[in-house]
mmCIF file of C-alpha atoms in Angstrom:
data_model
loop_
_atom_site.group_PDB
_atom_site.id
_atom_site.type_symbol
_atom_site.label_atom_id
_atom_site.label_comp_id
_atom_site.label_asym_id
_atom_site.label_seq_id
_atom_site.Cartn_x
_atom_site.Cartn_y
_atom_site.Cartn_z
ATOM 1 C CA MET A 1 86.124 86.886 85.912
ATOM 2 C CA ARG A 2 85.571 82.985 87.003
ATOM 3 C CA THR A 3 85.995 81.578 90.740
ATOM 4 C CA ARG A 4 85.999 78.470 92.430
ATOM 5 C CA THR A 5 85.406 77.613 96.310
ATOM 6 C CA SER A 6 87.785 75.198 97.831
ATOM 7 C CA PRO A 7 88.619 73.968 101.408
ATOM 8 C CA TYR A 8 90.679 76.632 103.479
ATOM 9 C CA GLY A 9 94.163 75.560 104.393
ATOM 10 C CA PRO A 10 96.650 77.720 106.220
ATOM 11 C CA PRO A 11 97.854 80.338 103.505
ATOM 12 C CA ARG A 12 101.772 79.305 102.352
ATOM 13 C CA GLY A 13 104.160 81.693 103.415
ATOM 14 C CA LEU A 14 102.398 83.785 106.003
ATOM 15 C CA LEU A 15 104.353 84.355 108.992
ATOM 16 C CA VAL A 16 103.937 86.054 112.156
ATOM 17 C CA GLY A 17 103.587 89.893 111.893
ATOM 18 C CA LEU A 18 106.127 92.340 113.270
ATOM 19 C CA LEU A 19 105.023 95.839 113.652
ATOM 20 C CA LEU A 20 107.740 98.298 114.032
ATOM 21 C CA GLY A 21 107.781 102.102 113.326
ATOM 22 C CA PRO A 22 107.314 105.550 114.831
ATOM 23 C CA LEU A 23 103.946 105.899 116.672
ATOM 24 C CA LEU A 24 102.449 109.314 118.074
ATOM 25 C CA GLY A 25 104.887 112.048 118.703
ATOM 26 C CA LEU A 26 105.388 112.215 122.503
ATOM 27 C CA PHE A 27 107.307 115.509 122.672
ATOM 28 C CA LEU A 28 105.231 117.548 120.707
ATOM 29 C CA PRO A 29 101.634 117.403 119.314
ATOM 30 C CA VAL A 30 101.063 115.370 116.092
ATOM 31 C CA THR A 31 97.896 115.915 114.622
ATOM 32 C CA GLY A 32 96.022 112.519 112.863
ATOM 33 C CA LEU A 33 97.176 108.889 113.045
ATOM 34 C CA LEU A 34 99.985 107.118 111.496
ATOM 35 C CA PRO A 35 99.444 104.910 108.873
ATOM 36 C CA ALA A 36 99.812 101.034 109.413
ATOM 37 C CA VAL A 37 103.263 99.630 109.267
ATOM 38 C CA SER A 38 104.633 96.816 107.640
ATOM 39 C CA ALA A 39 104.867 93.127 109.060
ATOM 40 C CA ALA A 40 107.496 90.626 108.698
ATOM 41 C CA ALA A 41 108.371 88.598 111.730
ATOM 42 C CA ALA A 42 107.564 87.362 115.141
ATOM 43 C CA ASP A 43 110.733 88.480 117.113
ATOM 44 C CA ASN A 44 112.730 91.854 116.706
ATOM 45 C CA GLY A 45 115.595 90.192 118.713
ATOM 46 C CA THR A 46 114.541 91.982 121.862
ATOM 47 C CA TRP A 47 111.181 90.660 122.458
ATOM 48 C CA GLY A 48 108.529 88.095 120.232
ATOM 49 C CA VAL A 49 105.167 87.807 120.290
ATOM 50 C CA PHE A 50 103.413 84.102 119.330
ATOM 51 C CA PRO A 51 100.755 81.500 120.198
ATOM 52 C CA THR A 52 101.483 80.249 124.063
ATOM 53 C CA PRO A 53 103.274 76.723 123.888
ATOM 54 C CA PRO A 54 101.112 73.735 124.913
ATOM 55 C CA VAL A 55 101.633 73.029 128.630
ATOM 56 C CA GLY A 56 105.138 71.947 129.668
ATOM 57 C CA ALA A 57 106.838 72.696 126.319
ATOM 58 C CA ALA A 58 109.088 75.814 125.689
ATOM 59 C CA MET A 59 108.595 76.526 121.759
ATOM 60 C CA THR A 60 105.154 76.201 119.588
ATOM 61 C CA ASP A 61 104.934 74.902 116.543
ATOM 62 C CA ARG A 62 102.280 77.283 115.662
ATOM 63 C CA ALA A 63 103.636 80.351 113.401
ATOM 64 C CA TYR A 64 100.499 82.072 113.740
ATOM 65 C CA PHE A 65 96.758 81.899 115.130
ATOM 66 C CA PHE A 66 94.470 80.165 113.295
ATOM 67 C CA HIS A 67 90.538 79.343 114.447
ATOM 68 C CA GLN A 68 87.339 78.733 112.792
ATOM 69 C CA GLY A 69 84.190 80.021 114.494
ATOM 70 C CA ALA A 70 80.478 79.980 113.582
ATOM 71 C CA ALA A 71 78.398 83.513 114.296
ATOM 72 C CA GLY A 72 77.817 83.951 117.434
ATOM 73 C CA SER A 73 80.496 81.455 119.461
ATOM 74 C CA THR A 74 83.359 82.301 121.334
ATOM 75 C CA VAL A 75 86.968 80.694 120.860
ATOM 76 C CA ALA A 76 89.600 80.883 123.472
ATOM 77 C CA ASP A 77 93.682 80.752 122.928
ATOM 78 C CA SER A 78 96.475 82.420 124.621
ATOM 79 C CA VAL A 79 99.218 84.678 123.429
ATOM 80 C CA THR A 80 102.895 84.566 124.780
ATOM 81 C CA ILE A 81 105.372 87.843 125.279
ATOM 82 C CA VAL A 82 108.898 86.646 125.438
ATOM 83 C CA ASN A 83 111.491 89.551 126.626
ATOM 84 C CA SER A 84 114.974 88.157 125.644
ATOM 85 C CA SER A 85 116.825 91.259 127.300
ATOM 86 C CA ASP A 86 118.572 91.679 130.196
ATOM 87 C CA ARG A 87 116.116 94.426 131.488
ATOM 88 C CA GLU A 88 112.577 94.564 132.486
ATOM 89 C CA LEU A 89 110.187 95.517 129.803
ATOM 90 C CA THR A 90 106.688 96.818 129.734
ATOM 91 C CA PHE A 91 103.899 96.374 126.861
ATOM 92 C CA GLN A 92 100.672 97.982 126.036
ATOM 93 C CA VAL A 93 99.029 94.691 124.467
ATOM 94 C CA PHE A 94 96.132 94.949 122.203
ATOM 95 C CA ALA A 95 94.234 93.345 119.632
ATOM 96 C CA THR A 96 93.972 94.769 116.027
ATOM 97 C CA ASP A 97 92.956 94.616 112.265
ATOM 98 C CA ALA A 98 95.227 93.502 109.636
ATOM 99 C CA VAL A 99 95.354 95.265 106.309
ATOM 100 C CA ASN A 100 97.613 95.538 102.855
ATOM 101 C CA THR A 101 99.745 98.671 102.211
ATOM 102 C CA PRO A 102 98.294 100.498 99.492
ATOM 103 C CA ALA A 103 101.728 100.484 97.623
ATOM 104 C CA GLY A 104 103.023 97.075 97.292
ATOM 105 C CA GLY A 105 100.580 95.304 99.321
ATOM 106 C CA ALA A 106 102.652 93.916 102.510
ATOM 107 C CA PHE A 107 100.926 92.569 105.296
ATOM 108 C CA ALA A 108 100.250 95.553 107.953
ATOM 109 C CA LEU A 109 98.563 95.694 111.584
ATOM 110 C CA LEU A 110 96.877 98.665 112.433
ATOM 111 C CA PRO A 111 98.602 101.174 114.982
ATOM 112 C CA VAL A 112 97.151 101.396 118.496
ATOM 113 C CA GLU A 113 95.116 104.720 117.639
ATOM 114 C CA SER A 114 93.108 103.071 114.809
ATOM 115 C CA LYS A 115 90.353 101.527 116.357
ATOM 116 C CA PRO A 116 89.560 98.124 114.929
ATOM 117 C CA LYS A 117 86.239 97.196 113.136
ATOM 118 C CA ASP A 118 86.834 93.462 112.275
ATOM 119 C CA VAL A 119 88.549 90.467 114.048
ATOM 120 C CA GLY A 120 90.602 92.990 116.424
ATOM 121 C CA ALA A 121 86.952 94.406 117.813
ATOM 122 C CA TRP A 122 85.956 90.768 118.584
ATOM 123 C CA THR A 123 89.012 89.877 120.672
ATOM 124 C CA ALA A 124 88.931 90.583 124.166
ATOM 125 C CA LEU A 125 92.560 89.950 126.186
ATOM 126 C CA SER A 126 92.407 88.840 129.668
ATOM 127 C CA ALA A 127 91.429 91.565 132.455
ATOM 128 C CA GLY A 128 95.095 91.378 133.744
ATOM 129 C CA ALA A 129 96.133 92.383 130.105
ATOM 130 C CA SER A 130 93.707 95.536 129.836
ATOM 131 C CA GLY A 131 96.471 97.923 131.129
ATOM 132 C CA THR A 132 100.056 97.268 130.548
ATOM 133 C CA VAL A 133 102.144 94.366 131.157
ATOM 134 C CA THR A 134 105.503 93.863 132.654
ATOM 135 C CA VAL A 135 107.783 90.951 131.541
ATOM 136 C CA PRO A 136 110.888 90.376 133.548
ATOM 137 C CA PRO A 137 114.299 89.764 131.947
ATOM 138 C CA LYS A 138 114.848 86.600 130.276
ATOM 139 C CA GLY A 139 110.882 85.840 131.207
ATOM 140 C CA ARG A 140 107.904 85.523 129.445
ATOM 141 C CA GLU A 141 103.995 86.301 130.086
ATOM 142 C CA ASP A 142 101.321 84.204 128.716
ATOM 143 C CA ILE A 143 97.905 86.119 128.244
ATOM 144 C CA PRO A 144 94.408 84.597 127.648
ATOM 145 C CA PHE A 145 92.206 86.036 125.172
ATOM 146 C CA THR A 146 88.767 85.086 123.769
ATOM 147 C CA VAL A 147 87.392 85.793 120.216
ATOM 148 C CA LYS A 148 83.918 86.205 120.216
ATOM 149 C CA VAL A 149 82.078 86.299 116.879
ATOM 150 C CA PRO A 150 79.360 88.698 116.247
ATOM 151 C CA GLU A 151 75.795 86.947 115.505
ATOM 152 C CA ASP A 152 76.021 89.242 112.117
ATOM 153 C CA ALA A 153 79.480 88.154 111.282
ATOM 154 C CA THR A 154 80.016 87.466 107.316
ATOM 155 C CA PRO A 155 81.415 84.125 106.356
ATOM 156 C CA GLY A 156 85.098 84.313 105.030
ATOM 157 C CA ASP A 157 88.134 85.194 106.318
ATOM 158 C CA HIS A 158 88.727 87.669 109.016
ATOM 159 C CA ILE A 159 92.241 88.550 109.147
ATOM 160 C CA GLY A 160 94.295 90.482 112.307
ATOM 161 C CA GLY A 161 96.721 90.266 114.988
ATOM 162 C CA ILE A 162 97.841 90.761 118.673
ATOM 163 C CA VAL A 163 100.258 93.276 119.605
ATOM 164 C CA ALA A 164 102.661 94.209 122.090
ATOM 165 C CA LEU A 165 103.974 97.861 122.124
ATOM 166 C CA ASN A 166 106.872 98.662 124.153
ATOM 167 C CA THR A 167 105.763 101.610 126.305
ATOM 168 C CA ALA A 168 109.216 102.876 126.544
ATOM 169 C CA VAL A 169 110.608 105.535 123.805
ATOM 170 C CA GLU A 170 113.527 104.201 122.000
ATOM 171 C CA GLY A 171 114.615 107.403 120.330
ATOM 172 C CA VAL A 172 113.504 110.779 119.049
ATOM 173 C CA ARG A 173 112.834 111.308 114.797
ATOM 174 C CA ALA A 174 112.792 114.764 113.500
ATOM 175 C CA ASP A 175 110.265 115.124 111.136
ATOM 176 C CA GLY A 176 110.146 118.503 109.735
ATOM 177 C CA LYS A 177 109.886 120.941 112.927
ATOM 178 C CA VAL A 178 107.895 118.195 114.935
ATOM 179 C CA GLN A 179 109.842 115.538 117.088
ATOM 180 C CA VAL A 180 108.205 112.294 116.912
ATOM 181 C CA GLY A 181 109.058 109.823 119.916
ATOM 182 C CA VAL A 182 109.624 106.304 117.922
ATOM 183 C CA LYS A 183 108.236 103.101 119.655
ATOM 184 C CA ARG A 184 108.614 99.765 118.743
ATOM 185 C CA SER A 185 106.058 96.849 118.419
ATOM 186 C CA VAL A 186 105.751 93.181 117.690
ATOM 187 C CA GLY A 187 102.721 91.208 116.410
ATOM 188 C CA ALA A 188 101.294 87.738 115.895
ATOM 189 C CA ARG A 189 99.045 87.509 113.054
ATOM 190 C CA LEU A 190 95.583 86.139 113.914
ATOM 191 C CA TYR A 191 93.593 84.256 111.028
ATOM 192 C CA PHE A 192 89.740 83.760 111.641
ATOM 193 C CA ARG A 193 87.496 81.957 109.271
ATOM 194 C CA VAL A 194 83.534 81.953 109.751
ATOM 195 C CA PRO A 195 81.965 79.120 107.821
ATOM 196 C CA GLY A 196 79.684 79.706 105.081
ATOM 197 C CA PRO A 197 79.903 80.409 101.670
ATOM 198 C CA LEU A 198 83.230 81.299 100.334
ATOM 199 C CA THR A 199 83.561 83.431 97.144
ATOM 200 C CA PRO A 200 87.036 84.132 96.108
ATOM 201 C CA GLY A 201 87.402 86.937 94.086
ATOM 202 C CA LEU A 202 90.500 88.755 92.527
ATOM 203 C CA SER A 203 90.195 91.804 90.036
ATOM 204 C CA VAL A 204 92.891 93.493 87.766
ATOM 205 C CA GLU A 205 92.234 96.993 87.492
ATOM 206 C CA ASP A 206 93.965 100.527 86.167
ATOM 207 C CA VAL A 207 96.685 99.192 84.237
ATOM 208 C CA ARG A 208 98.795 102.008 83.127
ATOM 209 C CA VAL A 209 102.272 102.710 81.365
ATOM 210 C CA GLY A 210 104.800 105.361 82.041
ATOM 211 C CA ARG A 211 107.734 105.617 79.749
ATOM 212 C CA GLY A 212 111.214 107.182 79.824
ATOM 213 C CA ALA A 213 112.156 107.913 76.068
ATOM 214 C CA PRO A 214 115.819 108.777 75.341
ATOM 215 C CA LEU A 215 116.465 111.898 73.248
ATOM 216 C CA LEU A 216 117.918 109.985 70.489
ATOM 217 C CA PRO A 217 115.821 107.139 69.465
ATOM 218 C CA TRP A 218 117.875 103.625 69.015
ATOM 219 C CA PHE A 219 120.908 105.197 70.666
ATOM 220 C CA LYS A 220 119.951 103.985 74.084
ATOM 221 C CA GLU A 221 117.369 101.708 75.195
ATOM 222 C CA ALA A 222 113.536 103.293 76.444
ATOM 223 C CA ARG A 223 112.483 102.462 79.759
ATOM 224 C CA ALA A 224 108.847 102.024 80.698
ATOM 225 C CA THR A 225 107.424 101.044 83.925
ATOM 226 C CA VAL A 226 103.855 98.735 84.026
ATOM 227 C CA SER A 227 101.293 99.728 86.809
ATOM 228 C CA TYR A 228 98.244 97.981 88.085
ATOM 229 C CA ALA A 229 96.073 97.506 90.786
ATOM 230 C CA LEU A 230 94.935 94.324 92.284
ATOM 231 C CA VAL A 231 91.779 94.046 94.232
ATOM 232 C CA ASN A 232 90.107 91.498 96.579
ATOM 233 C CA ARG A 233 86.357 91.731 96.061
ATOM 234 C CA GLY A 234 85.705 88.044 97.631
ATOM 235 C CA ASN A 235 85.897 87.002 101.172
ATOM 236 C CA VAL A 236 88.566 84.887 101.421
ATOM 237 C CA ALA A 237 92.263 85.739 101.443
ATOM 238 C CA VAL A 238 94.310 84.913 98.244
ATOM 239 C CA GLU A 239 97.752 84.767 97.144
ATOM 240 C CA PRO A 240 98.130 86.390 93.362
ATOM 241 C CA ARG A 241 100.068 85.132 90.442
ATOM 242 C CA VAL A 242 100.453 87.601 88.161
ATOM 243 C CA THR A 243 101.298 87.570 84.201
ATOM 244 C CA VAL A 244 102.198 90.611 81.842
ATOM 245 C CA SER A 245 102.574 90.213 78.435
ATOM 246 C CA ALA A 246 102.461 93.297 75.533
ATOM 247 C CA GLU A 247 102.084 93.090 71.810
ATOM 248 C CA GLY A 248 102.996 95.556 69.321
ATOM 249 C CA LEU A 249 101.293 95.859 65.588
ATOM 250 C CA PHE A 250 100.215 93.098 63.788
ATOM 251 C CA GLY A 251 100.208 90.939 66.871
ATOM 252 C CA ARG A 252 103.999 91.090 67.392
ATOM 253 C CA ASN A 253 104.725 89.869 70.830
ATOM 254 C CA VAL A 254 106.891 92.617 72.672
ATOM 255 C CA LEU A 255 106.653 91.353 76.213
ATOM 256 C CA ASP A 256 105.867 88.187 77.565
ATOM 257 C CA ARG A 257 106.937 87.612 81.268
ATOM 258 C CA PRO A 258 105.985 84.269 82.761
ATOM 259 C CA VAL A 259 103.335 83.523 85.758
ATOM 260 C CA ARG A 260 104.963 84.852 88.710
ATOM 261 C CA ALA A 261 103.483 85.240 92.426
ATOM 262 C CA PRO A 262 104.387 89.021 94.133
ATOM 263 C CA ARG A 263 105.030 87.081 97.410
ATOM 264 C CA LEU A 264 102.006 88.344 99.220
ATOM 265 C CA VAL A 265 98.711 87.803 100.415
ATOM 266 C CA LEU A 266 95.874 90.138 99.467
ATOM 267 C CA LEU A 267 93.162 90.235 102.619
ATOM 268 C CA PRO A 268 89.601 90.157 101.629
ATOM 269 C CA GLY A 269 88.443 93.953 100.437
ATOM 270 C CA GLN A 270 91.904 95.121 99.972
ATOM 271 C CA ARG A 271 93.185 96.977 96.976
ATOM 272 C CA ILE A 272 96.877 97.514 96.471
ATOM 273 C CA GLU A 273 99.052 99.344 93.613
ATOM 274 C CA LEU A 274 101.827 97.136 92.124
ATOM 275 C CA SER A 275 104.329 97.929 89.364
ATOM 276 C CA GLU A 276 107.357 96.566 87.654
ATOM 277 C CA PRO A 277 110.038 97.924 85.146
ATOM 278 C CA TRP A 278 109.966 97.233 81.604
ATOM 279 C CA PRO A 279 113.574 98.125 80.209
ATOM 280 C CA ASP A 280 114.113 97.933 76.666
ATOM 281 C CA SER A 281 110.393 98.877 75.881
ATOM 282 C CA PRO A 282 109.353 99.445 72.261
ATOM 283 C CA GLN A 283 110.341 103.029 70.717
ATOM 284 C CA LEU A 284 108.504 103.140 67.814
ATOM 285 C CA ASP A 285 105.048 101.175 68.241
ATOM 286 C CA ARG A 286 101.152 100.866 69.144
ATOM 287 C CA VAL A 287 101.646 98.777 72.127
ATOM 288 C CA THR A 288 98.651 96.881 73.841
ATOM 289 C CA VAL A 289 99.647 95.641 77.380
ATOM 290 C CA LYS A 290 97.869 93.065 79.333
ATOM 291 C CA VAL A 291 97.759 92.074 83.034
ATOM 292 C CA THR A 292 96.291 88.801 84.038
ATOM 293 C CA ALA A 293 96.186 87.484 87.534
ATOM 294 C CA GLY A 294 95.251 84.486 89.169
ATOM 295 C CA ALA A 295 95.362 82.589 92.223
ATOM 296 C CA SER A 296 97.379 79.221 93.033
ATOM 297 C CA ALA A 297 94.772 78.020 95.192
ATOM 298 C CA TYR A 298 91.777 79.016 92.835
ATOM 299 C CA PRO A 299 92.891 77.526 89.317
ATOM 300 C CA ASP A 300 89.393 78.858 88.182
ATOM 301 C CA LEU A 301 90.033 82.615 89.478
ATOM 302 C CA VAL A 302 91.238 84.815 86.794
ATOM 303 C CA SER A 303 91.111 88.444 85.858
ATOM 304 C CA GLU A 304 92.684 90.360 83.369
ATOM 305 C CA ALA A 305 92.671 94.149 81.994
ATOM 306 C CA GLU A 306 94.794 95.895 79.565
ATOM 307 C CA THR A 307 95.730 99.375 78.231
ATOM 308 C CA ASP A 308 96.983 100.835 75.092
ATOM 309 C CA PHE A 309 100.304 103.432 74.350
ATOM 310 C CA LEU A 310 101.552 104.829 71.431
ATOM 311 C CA ALA A 311 105.147 104.523 71.378
ATOM 312 C CA VAL A 312 106.827 107.522 69.463
ATOM 313 C CA PRO A 313 110.150 109.227 70.102
ATOM 314 C CA TRP A 314 108.171 112.571 69.879
ATOM 315 C CA LEU A 315 111.771 114.414 70.286
ATOM 316 C CA ALA A 316 113.283 112.843 66.870
ATOM 317 C CA ALA A 317 109.838 113.040 65.552
ATOM 318 C CA GLY A 318 109.485 116.957 66.180
ATOM 319 C CA ILE A 319 112.966 117.475 65.028
ATOM 320 C CA ALA A 320 112.634 115.349 61.697
ATOM 321 C CA LEU A 321 108.945 117.254 60.988
ATOM 322 C CA LEU A 322 110.651 120.654 61.436
ATOM 323 C CA SER A 323 113.510 119.462 59.228
ATOM 324 C CA THR A 324 110.846 118.364 56.638
ATOM 325 C CA ALA A 325 109.308 121.398 56.882
ATOM 326 C CA ALA A 326 112.397 123.734 56.230
ATOM 327 C CA GLY A 327 113.468 121.672 53.416
ATOM 328 C CA ILE A 328 110.142 121.802 51.660
ATOM 329 C CA ALA A 329 110.203 125.794 52.334
ATOM 330 C CA PHE A 330 113.633 126.163 51.018
ATOM 331 C CA ALA A 331 113.033 124.269 47.967
ATOM 332 C CA VAL A 332 109.785 126.287 47.133
ATOM 333 C CA LEU A 333 112.227 129.595 47.512
ATOM 334 C CA ARG A 334 114.953 128.314 45.357
ATOM 335 C CA ARG A 335 112.520 127.476 42.659
ATOM 336 C CA ARG A 336 110.950 130.869 42.845
ATOM 337 C CA ARG A 337 114.339 132.447 42.563
ATOM 338 C CA LYS A 338 115.428 130.502 39.564
ATOM 339 C CA ALA A 339 112.009 131.248 37.912
ATOM 340 C CA GLY A 340 113.047 135.049 37.859
ATOM 341 C CA PRO A 341 110.875 138.164 37.026
ATOM 342 C CA GLN A 342 107.651 137.452 35.400
ATOM 343 C CA GLN A 343 107.399 138.154 31.515
ATOM 344 C CA VAL A 344 104.380 140.188 30.776
ATOM 345 C CA ALA A 345 103.306 139.831 26.801
ATOM 346 C CA HIS A 346 101.126 142.763 25.532
ATOM 347 C CA ALA A 347 98.454 142.326 22.832
ATOM 348 C CA PRO A 348 98.494 144.744 19.431
ATOM 349 C CA ASP A 349 96.665 147.706 19.754
ATOM 350 C CA LEU A 350 93.780 147.025 17.483
ATOM 351 C CA ALA A 351 92.508 150.690 17.398
ATOM 352 C CA ARG A 352 95.581 152.342 16.083
ATOM 353 C CA THR A 353 95.629 153.062 12.702
ATOM 354 C CA SER A 354 98.542 154.011 10.352
#
């Protein structure tokens, strides 16, 4: 794998995060913590969370927080919560870490029950937001915060967010025999870079092919699914670009998909699982599937992995084998019947004299 460092700029397509989903059950006990949920937007139509606008401005041109700070430094900023509804809303506001969802790689912010270990742990909200924050109808609340970078902070990207969790339960969902209280929360993304050596790293791993062959080959197309893992082993976020190709016997090209971006940002240290359908896959061939991944911001960053599989219509092959075996057995039996009873020749009795 080849890597190259480059100056950091705001990643393309990174928008402010939305955290939407059920939290801990409020009516019956629920054990364990719920996983992180996907982030998509800064406003759910009822309230929004975003960087505080400049003094005198109603809106901000910042879609997310982006800061840099050396180890041991402190950076200050402010987050704004806007209540677009006609009723008073009360929020629990907290800072947390970001992750990629294992399946699909969507950006996600950890729920309030998960203790942050990275930039979420470095972030402290003002004393007034340490409990809950109440925002009047059609109003807003500005909450200052600081990011204190530890002395031993590692260089690279540290990504998290600031979340406003509505304390009101908006509904109840039955999860088996357990009732789960549903709350909603919205989070603004926070990108923080600690200066130092930057090492982009991207690895393709565990390429697999799952096949679904028709019972009667060539009367219906076979379908396959190519699955693989992408791992960010560097210290900067990357936007992967993936190419999938496959060769059959004698180097014959059976799949050649052009490079494309899966529309995700892979965070440092994260591993995600991706898959894509392969309609009309080979039905009788020996195939090598190769997945190649790179990053648009780092042209020299390339990783690839491959796997082999044997495409055989096993049911048809089994029927053909049984038919061949039955044909051979029938031919042998027929030949023996045509031969009839075996004739035995007797030698003359030399001991008999006339």
